[in-house]
């Protein structure tokens, strides 16, 4: 079935899997990561699309994403102007057409996670699978400060918002129809959108399971950890107000 997509391309058929990748200032690794991921997804033998959701890059990320979409019929792009991870992820999910959505990061593109998560979703063992880097069987090779930041953040989310789990910022795979309502209800953007999505899913009784992942980034993050803190705290306060006080 042909469908209009709201982005700059119209896939001829509805894909089974949508891989959503927010991208910001990734000119160094974007082409290589997407071509490798594309080959890996082709080898799975299932129909798919790769949605690159870029916003606000100051380098050639947008031009390279455009080139990728012209080189591969399965690659689509969504662009907007303000650098904002949460907005990009949300727009990517909302533009996705697949039965399953996989939320990726360009420096990870972890096909092993895709395979394990799809196996669980195919068997209807969960509605949402989180790839956790803080799971006891995970292997996290990020520097100490970032591993510590993950632990502190998870502690705050547990105490303040009743999060049950070990990671909200990990890779995710879910059945699109089961999560659309949750996405609609989310109120924060930037870094905290991914956390809100998981915490709300748990609150709405979406079946969420965690599986361990091996983290080996292809490059350090494009935005320094400490620069992200003020926005995380502001959005955390907003989320606590909306969820705990307004009960929304
Ligand atoms: N569109 C968009 N993408 C972003 C932005 N910030 C980060 N990304 C993308 O989000 C993905 C993860 O970003 P990283 O910089 O690796 O952040 P990270 O600290 O490893 O992420 P976590 O450990 O999951 O918190 C990459 O694909 C980035 O390009 C942004 O402002 N806009
Ligand atoms: Mg990273």
PDB file of C-alpha atoms in Angstrom, residues 10 34 40 44 64 87 89 95 113 137 147 176 181 185 206 211 213 218 220 226:
ATOM      1  CA  UNK A  10       6.932   8.359  -0.120  1.00  0.00           C
ATOM      2  CA  UNK A  34      23.842   4.287   7.884  1.00  0.00           C
ATOM      3  CA  UNK A  40      22.617  -5.317   8.128  1.00  0.00           C
ATOM      4  CA  UNK A  44      17.500  -9.620   8.118  1.00  0.00           C
ATOM      5  CA  UNK A  64      24.626  13.861   4.002  1.00  0.00           C
ATOM      6  CA  UNK A  87      11.829  16.692  19.517  1.00  0.00           C
ATOM      7  CA  UNK A  89      13.042  11.452  18.431  1.00  0.00           C
ATOM      8  CA  UNK A  95       6.604   9.894  11.075  1.00  0.00           C
ATOM      9  CA  UNK A 113      19.839  -5.453  19.841  1.00  0.00           C
ATOM     10  CA  UNK A 137      24.540  -8.366  32.362  1.00  0.00           C
ATOM     11  CA  UNK A 147      28.241   5.755  33.726  1.00  0.00           C
ATOM     12  CA  UNK A 176       4.031   1.423  17.221  1.00  0.00           C
ATOM     13  CA  UNK A 181      -1.002   7.029  22.952  1.00  0.00           C
ATOM     14  CA  UNK A 185       0.833  12.278  26.328  1.00  0.00           C
ATOM     15  CA  UNK A 206       2.405  -1.052  28.487  1.00  0.00           C
ATOM     16  CA  UNK A 211      17.507  -6.624  27.931  1.00  0.00           C
ATOM     17  CA  UNK A 213      23.293  -4.280  25.688  1.00  0.00           C
ATOM     18  CA  UNK A 218      31.976   5.139  17.776  1.00  0.00           C
ATOM     19  CA  UNK A 220      32.221  10.710  22.313  1.00  0.00           C
ATOM     20  CA  UNK A 226      27.636  19.044  31.938  1.00  0.00           C
TER      21      UNK A 226
END
